[in-house]
Coordinates of C-alpha atoms and ligand atoms in Angstrom, one line a residue:
X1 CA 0.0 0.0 0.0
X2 CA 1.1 3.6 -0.5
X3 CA 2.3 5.8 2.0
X4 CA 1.2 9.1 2.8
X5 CA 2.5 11.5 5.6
X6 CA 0.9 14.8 6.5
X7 CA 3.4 17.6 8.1
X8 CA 1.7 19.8 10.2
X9 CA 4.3 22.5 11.5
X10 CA 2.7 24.4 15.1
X11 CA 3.6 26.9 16.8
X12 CA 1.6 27.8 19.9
X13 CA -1.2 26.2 18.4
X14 CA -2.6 24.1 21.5
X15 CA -6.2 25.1 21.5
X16 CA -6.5 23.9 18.2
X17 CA -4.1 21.0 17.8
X18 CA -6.9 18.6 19.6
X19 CA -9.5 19.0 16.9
X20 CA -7.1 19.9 14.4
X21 CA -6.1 15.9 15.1
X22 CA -9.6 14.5 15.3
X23 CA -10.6 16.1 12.0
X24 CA -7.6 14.9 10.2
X25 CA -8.0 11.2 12.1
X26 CA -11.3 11.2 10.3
X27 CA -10.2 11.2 7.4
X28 CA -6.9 9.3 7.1
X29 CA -8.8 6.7 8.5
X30 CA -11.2 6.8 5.5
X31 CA -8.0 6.5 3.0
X32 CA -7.1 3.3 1.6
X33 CA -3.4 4.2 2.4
X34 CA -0.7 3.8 5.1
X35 CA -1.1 7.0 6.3
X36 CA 0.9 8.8 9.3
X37 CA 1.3 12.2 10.7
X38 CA 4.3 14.2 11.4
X39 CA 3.6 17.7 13.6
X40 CA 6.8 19.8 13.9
X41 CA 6.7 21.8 17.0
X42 CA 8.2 25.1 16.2
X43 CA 9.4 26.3 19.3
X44 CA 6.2 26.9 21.1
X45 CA 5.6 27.7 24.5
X46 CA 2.2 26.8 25.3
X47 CA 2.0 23.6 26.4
X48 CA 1.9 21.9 22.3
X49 CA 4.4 19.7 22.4
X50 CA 2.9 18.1 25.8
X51 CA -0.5 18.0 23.7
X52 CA 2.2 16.1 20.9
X53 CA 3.1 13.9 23.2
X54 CA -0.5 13.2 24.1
X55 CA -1.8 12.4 20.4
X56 CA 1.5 10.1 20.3
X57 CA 1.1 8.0 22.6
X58 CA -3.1 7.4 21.4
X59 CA -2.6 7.5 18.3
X60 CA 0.3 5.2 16.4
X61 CA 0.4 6.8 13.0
X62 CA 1.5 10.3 15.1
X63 CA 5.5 11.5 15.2
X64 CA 6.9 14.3 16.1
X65 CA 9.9 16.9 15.6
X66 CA 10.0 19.4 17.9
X67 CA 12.7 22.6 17.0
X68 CA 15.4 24.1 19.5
X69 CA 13.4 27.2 19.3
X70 CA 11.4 29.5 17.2
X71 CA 13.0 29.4 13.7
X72 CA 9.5 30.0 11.7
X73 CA 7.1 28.7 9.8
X74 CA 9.3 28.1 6.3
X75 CA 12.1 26.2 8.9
X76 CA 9.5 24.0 10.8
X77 CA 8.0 22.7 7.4
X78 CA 11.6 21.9 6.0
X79 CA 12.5 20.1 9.0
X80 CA 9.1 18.0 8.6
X81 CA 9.6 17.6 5.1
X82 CA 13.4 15.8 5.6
X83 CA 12.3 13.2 8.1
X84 CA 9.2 12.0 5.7
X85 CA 9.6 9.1 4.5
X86 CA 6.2 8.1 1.9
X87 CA 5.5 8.2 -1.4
X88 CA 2.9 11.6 -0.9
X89 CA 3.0 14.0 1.3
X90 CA 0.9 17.0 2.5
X91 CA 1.3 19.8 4.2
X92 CA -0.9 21.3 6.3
X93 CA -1.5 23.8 8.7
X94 CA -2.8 23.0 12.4
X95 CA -5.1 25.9 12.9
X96 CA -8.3 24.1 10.4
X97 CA -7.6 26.8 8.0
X98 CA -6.6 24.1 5.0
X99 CA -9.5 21.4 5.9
X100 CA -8.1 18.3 6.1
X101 CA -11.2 16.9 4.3
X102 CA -9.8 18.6 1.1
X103 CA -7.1 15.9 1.4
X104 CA -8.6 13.0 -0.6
X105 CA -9.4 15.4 -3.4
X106 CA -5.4 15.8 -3.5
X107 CA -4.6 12.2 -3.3
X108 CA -6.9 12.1 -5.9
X109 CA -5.3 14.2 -8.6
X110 CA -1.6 12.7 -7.2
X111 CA -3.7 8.9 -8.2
X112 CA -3.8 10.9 -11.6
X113 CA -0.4 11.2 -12.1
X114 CA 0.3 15.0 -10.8
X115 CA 3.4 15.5 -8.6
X116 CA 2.5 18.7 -7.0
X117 CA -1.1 19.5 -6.1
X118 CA -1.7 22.5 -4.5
X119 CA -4.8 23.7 -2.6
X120 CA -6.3 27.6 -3.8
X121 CA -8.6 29.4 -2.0
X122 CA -11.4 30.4 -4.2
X123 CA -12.6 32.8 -0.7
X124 CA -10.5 34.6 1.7
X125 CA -13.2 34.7 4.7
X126 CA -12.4 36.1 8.3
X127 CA -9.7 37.9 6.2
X128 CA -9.6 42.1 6.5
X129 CA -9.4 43.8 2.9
X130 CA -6.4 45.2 4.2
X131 CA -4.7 41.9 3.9
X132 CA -6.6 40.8 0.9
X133 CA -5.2 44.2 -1.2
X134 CA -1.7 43.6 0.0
X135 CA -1.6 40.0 -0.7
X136 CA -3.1 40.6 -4.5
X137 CA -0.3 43.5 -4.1
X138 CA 2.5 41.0 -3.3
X139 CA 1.1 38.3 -6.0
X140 CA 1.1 40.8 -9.1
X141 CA 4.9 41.8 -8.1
X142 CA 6.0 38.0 -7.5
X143 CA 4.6 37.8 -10.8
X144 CA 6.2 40.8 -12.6
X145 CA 9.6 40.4 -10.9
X146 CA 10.1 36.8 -11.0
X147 CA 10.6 34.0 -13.4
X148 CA 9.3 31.9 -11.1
X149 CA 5.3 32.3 -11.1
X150 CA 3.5 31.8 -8.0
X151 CA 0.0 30.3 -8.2
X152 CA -1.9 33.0 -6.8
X153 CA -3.9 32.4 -3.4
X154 CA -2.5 29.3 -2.2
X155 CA -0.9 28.8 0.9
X156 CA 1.3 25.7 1.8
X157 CA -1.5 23.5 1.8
X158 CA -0.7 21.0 -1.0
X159 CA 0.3 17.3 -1.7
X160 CA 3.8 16.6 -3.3
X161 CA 4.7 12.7 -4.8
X162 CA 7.8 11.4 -4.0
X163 CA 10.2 12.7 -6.8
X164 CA 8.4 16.5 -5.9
X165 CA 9.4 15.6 -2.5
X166 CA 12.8 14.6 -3.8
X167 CA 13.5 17.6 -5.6
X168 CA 12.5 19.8 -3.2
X169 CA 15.1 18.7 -1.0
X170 CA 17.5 19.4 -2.4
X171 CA 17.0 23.0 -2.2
X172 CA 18.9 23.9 0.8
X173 CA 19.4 27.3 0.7
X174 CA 18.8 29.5 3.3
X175 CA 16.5 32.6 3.0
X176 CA 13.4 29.5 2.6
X177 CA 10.3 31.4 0.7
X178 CA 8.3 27.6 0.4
X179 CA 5.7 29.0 -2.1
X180 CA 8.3 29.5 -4.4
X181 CA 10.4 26.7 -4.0
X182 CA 7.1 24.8 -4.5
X183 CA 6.7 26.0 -7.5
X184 CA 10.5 26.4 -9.1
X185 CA 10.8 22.5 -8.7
X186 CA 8.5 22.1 -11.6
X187 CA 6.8 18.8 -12.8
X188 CA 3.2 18.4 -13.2
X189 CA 1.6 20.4 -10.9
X190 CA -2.1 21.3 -10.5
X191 CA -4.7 23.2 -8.2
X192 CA -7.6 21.8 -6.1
X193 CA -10.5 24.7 -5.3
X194 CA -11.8 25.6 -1.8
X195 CA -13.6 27.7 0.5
X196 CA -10.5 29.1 3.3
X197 CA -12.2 29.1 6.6
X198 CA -11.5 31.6 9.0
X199 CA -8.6 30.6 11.9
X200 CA -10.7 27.6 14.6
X201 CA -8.8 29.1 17.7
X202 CA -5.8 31.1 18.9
X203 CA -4.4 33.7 16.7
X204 CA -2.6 34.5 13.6
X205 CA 1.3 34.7 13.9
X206 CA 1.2 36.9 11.4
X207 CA 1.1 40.5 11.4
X208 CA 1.7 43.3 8.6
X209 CA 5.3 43.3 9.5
X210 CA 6.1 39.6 8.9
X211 CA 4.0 39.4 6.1
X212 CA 6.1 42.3 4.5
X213 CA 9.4 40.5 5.3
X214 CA 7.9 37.2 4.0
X215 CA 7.2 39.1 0.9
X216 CA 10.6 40.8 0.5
X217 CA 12.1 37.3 1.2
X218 CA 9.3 36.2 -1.5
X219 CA 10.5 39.1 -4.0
X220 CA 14.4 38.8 -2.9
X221 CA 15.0 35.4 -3.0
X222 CA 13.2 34.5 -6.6
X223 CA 14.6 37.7 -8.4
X224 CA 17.4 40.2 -8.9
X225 CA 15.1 43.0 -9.9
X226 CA 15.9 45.2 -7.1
X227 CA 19.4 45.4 -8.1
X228 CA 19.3 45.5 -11.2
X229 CA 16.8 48.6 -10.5
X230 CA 20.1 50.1 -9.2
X231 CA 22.1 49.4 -12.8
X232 CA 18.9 51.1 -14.7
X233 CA 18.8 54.3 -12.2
X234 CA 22.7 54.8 -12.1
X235 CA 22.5 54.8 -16.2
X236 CA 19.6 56.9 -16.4
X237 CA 20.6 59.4 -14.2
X238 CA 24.1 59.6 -15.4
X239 CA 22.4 60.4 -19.0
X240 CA 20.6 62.9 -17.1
X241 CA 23.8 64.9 -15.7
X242 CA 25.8 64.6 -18.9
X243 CA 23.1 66.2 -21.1
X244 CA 22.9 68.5 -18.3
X245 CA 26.6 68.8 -17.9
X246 CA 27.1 69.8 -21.3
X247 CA 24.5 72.8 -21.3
X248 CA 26.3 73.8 -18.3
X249 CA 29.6 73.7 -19.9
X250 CA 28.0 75.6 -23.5
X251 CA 26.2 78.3 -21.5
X252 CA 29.3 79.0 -19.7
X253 CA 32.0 78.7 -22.8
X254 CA 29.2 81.2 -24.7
X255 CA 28.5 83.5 -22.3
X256 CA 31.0 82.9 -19.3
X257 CA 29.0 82.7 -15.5
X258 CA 27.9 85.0 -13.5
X259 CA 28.8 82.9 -10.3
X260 CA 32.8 82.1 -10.6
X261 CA 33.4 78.4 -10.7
X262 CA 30.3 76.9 -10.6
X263 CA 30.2 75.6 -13.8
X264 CA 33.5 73.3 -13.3
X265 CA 32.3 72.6 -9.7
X266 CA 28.8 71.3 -11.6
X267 CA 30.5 69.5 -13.8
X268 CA 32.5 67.8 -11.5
X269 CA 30.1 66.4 -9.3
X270 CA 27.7 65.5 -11.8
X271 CA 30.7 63.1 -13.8
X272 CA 31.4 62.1 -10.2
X273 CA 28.2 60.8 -9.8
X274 CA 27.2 59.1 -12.7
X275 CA 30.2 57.3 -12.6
X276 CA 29.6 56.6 -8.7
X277 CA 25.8 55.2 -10.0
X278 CA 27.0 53.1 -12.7
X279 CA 29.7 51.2 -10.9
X280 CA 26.9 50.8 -8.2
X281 CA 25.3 49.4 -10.7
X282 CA 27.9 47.0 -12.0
X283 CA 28.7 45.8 -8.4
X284 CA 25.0 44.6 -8.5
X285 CA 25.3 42.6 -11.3
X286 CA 28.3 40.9 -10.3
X287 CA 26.8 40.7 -6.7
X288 CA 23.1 39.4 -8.6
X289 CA 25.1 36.5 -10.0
X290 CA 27.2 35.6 -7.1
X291 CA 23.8 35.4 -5.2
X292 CA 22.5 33.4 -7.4
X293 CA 25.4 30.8 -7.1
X294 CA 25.3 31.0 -3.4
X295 CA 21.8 29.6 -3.5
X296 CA 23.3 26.4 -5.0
X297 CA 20.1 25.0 -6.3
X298 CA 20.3 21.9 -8.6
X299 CA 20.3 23.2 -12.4
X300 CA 17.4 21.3 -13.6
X301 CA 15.4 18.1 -12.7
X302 CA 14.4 15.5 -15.0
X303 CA 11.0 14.4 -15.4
X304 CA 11.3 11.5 -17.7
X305 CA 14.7 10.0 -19.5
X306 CA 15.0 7.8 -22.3
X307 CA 18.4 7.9 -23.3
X308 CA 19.7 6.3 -26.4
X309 CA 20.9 2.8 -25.8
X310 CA 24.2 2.4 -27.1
X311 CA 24.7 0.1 -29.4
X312 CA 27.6 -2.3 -29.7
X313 CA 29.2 -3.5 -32.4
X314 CA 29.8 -1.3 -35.6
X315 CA 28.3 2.1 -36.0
X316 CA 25.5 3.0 -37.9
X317 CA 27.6 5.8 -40.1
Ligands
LIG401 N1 3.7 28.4 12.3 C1 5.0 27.8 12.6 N2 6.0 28.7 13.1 C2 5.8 30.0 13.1 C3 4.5 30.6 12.7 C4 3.5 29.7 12.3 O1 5.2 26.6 12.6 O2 6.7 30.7 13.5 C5 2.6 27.4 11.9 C6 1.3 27.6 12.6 O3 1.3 26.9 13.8 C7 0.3 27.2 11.6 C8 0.9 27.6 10.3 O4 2.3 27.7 10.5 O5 0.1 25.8 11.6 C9 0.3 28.8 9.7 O6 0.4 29.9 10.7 P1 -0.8 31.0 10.8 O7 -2.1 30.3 10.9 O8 -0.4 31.8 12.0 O9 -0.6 31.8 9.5 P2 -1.8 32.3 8.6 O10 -2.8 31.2 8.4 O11 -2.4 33.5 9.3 O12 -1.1 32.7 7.3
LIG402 MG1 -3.7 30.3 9.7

């Protein structure tokens, strides 16, 4: 039979984790597959790791990682995804936001022969319009800036087959934005529809200001835009001063200045600070690339290979 673990990083998520548990127990017990459950306990300081420990020992398809500290959401759900062991896995967040009775549709289109199948919201309920006009905000940019396009309104919530799985491990850098690295592995990948619920019980660890930072990691860490924005601004302006520059220089050569030595002095620091701009600019590229190295990620992947067979004997030519 196939195996199937679900990765459910919490943090501080014991009011919830007890019917979070139950829900998802319903329905792995429903799936005709050797399923299991691995919750990463991010650091949390409420009591969820006891509750863990609890749903452990009841409950023998239940493991459990639990991280040195805090390190975040993106951290907790790598650590889960290296100590699985199955041939799908989903990931899943504790708070009943992602209802785990979405899973057998997933397991469904994996059945099919997808290798990532991600969950999109089709409503954003219990959600302020605040955060619904920045997150549109942030998708339209990913999606501008980036090579890598990020289905819009999905969350981690998704199933991944083995070789997904495979693949994404191998991506080991560290500035983790998951949605992306979800997507830049590639294969056949395909989206499930469903209604987001609002948050069961305790609260959102998310606030404007590490949404922002997860969208700057989001933007930063899946393009060089920004810098090159520095190249295309240290050009342009340094156009800008030598046109300038040189009327400077004409009015002054025609009809001499009435203010002694502000022409040269103009000249001056405008050459000075186009040439400052541009080699700003240059750094950047040179610094876009070595980033790009630094992230060490695998060139490519191969979905299929059927290599020639070599054949022995004399050559066809
Ligand atoms: N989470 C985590 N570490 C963190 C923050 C969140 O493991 O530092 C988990 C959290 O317990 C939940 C999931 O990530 O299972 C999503 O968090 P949350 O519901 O707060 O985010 P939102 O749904 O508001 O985007
Ligand atoms: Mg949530």
């Amino acid at each position: 039979m196939s195996r199937l673990t679900v990765v459910v990083p919490a943090y501080n998520e014991a009011a919830v984790l007890e019917t979070f548990h139950g829900r998802l127990g319903r329905v792995l017990d429903d799936l005709p597959l050797d399923c299991s459950v691995l919750y990463v306990d991010d650091g949390s300081s409420d009591g969820t790791w006891a509750l863990i420990e609890q749903l452990m020992a009841r409950d023998v398809r239940t493991g459990g990682l639990k991280l040195s500290r805090n390190f975040g959401k993106e951290a907790a759900l790598t650590a889960g995804l290296d100590h699985v062991d199955a041939d799908a896995t989903v990931v899943i967040d504790a708070d009943l936001q992602d209802p785990p009775e979405l899973i057998p549709s997933l397991v469904e289109r994996w059945r099919a022969g997808y290798d990532v199948v991600y969950a999109t919201r089709t409503a954003r309920a219990g959600e302020t319009g605040l955060k619904r006009l920045t997150a549109a905000l942030f998708y339209r940019s990913m999606e501008r800036l980036s090579d890598t396009s990020v289905p819009r309104d999905t969350g981690d919530f998704r199933l991944l087959s083995r070789r997904a799985l495979d693949a994404l491990r191998q991506l080991r850098e560290r500035q983790r934005f998951m949605k992306g690295l979800f997507a830049w592995i590639g294969y056949r990948q395909t989206a499930v529809y469903y209604l987001r619920e609002p948050r069961q019980a305790g609260e959102t660890k998310w606030n404007y200001w590490r949404l922002l930072q997860l969208a700057i990691e989001g933007i930063t860490s899946f393009s060089t835009a920004p810098l090159r924005l520095a190249t295309w601004v240290g050009v342009m302006s340094s156009m800008l001063a030598f046109l300038y520059g040189l009327w400077v220089f004409g009015k002054a050569a025609m009809f001499g200045d009435r203010v002694q030595g502000y022409p040269t002095l103009m000249l001056v620091i405008l050459f000075l600070g186009g040439v400052q701009l541009l080699a700003l600019g240059v750094i950047g590229e040179y610094l876009g690339r070595n980033y790009a190295e630094s992230k060490q990620r695998p060139l490519y992947f191969i979905e299929e290979q059927r290599l020639p067979r070599a054949r022995s004997g004399a050559t066809g030519f």
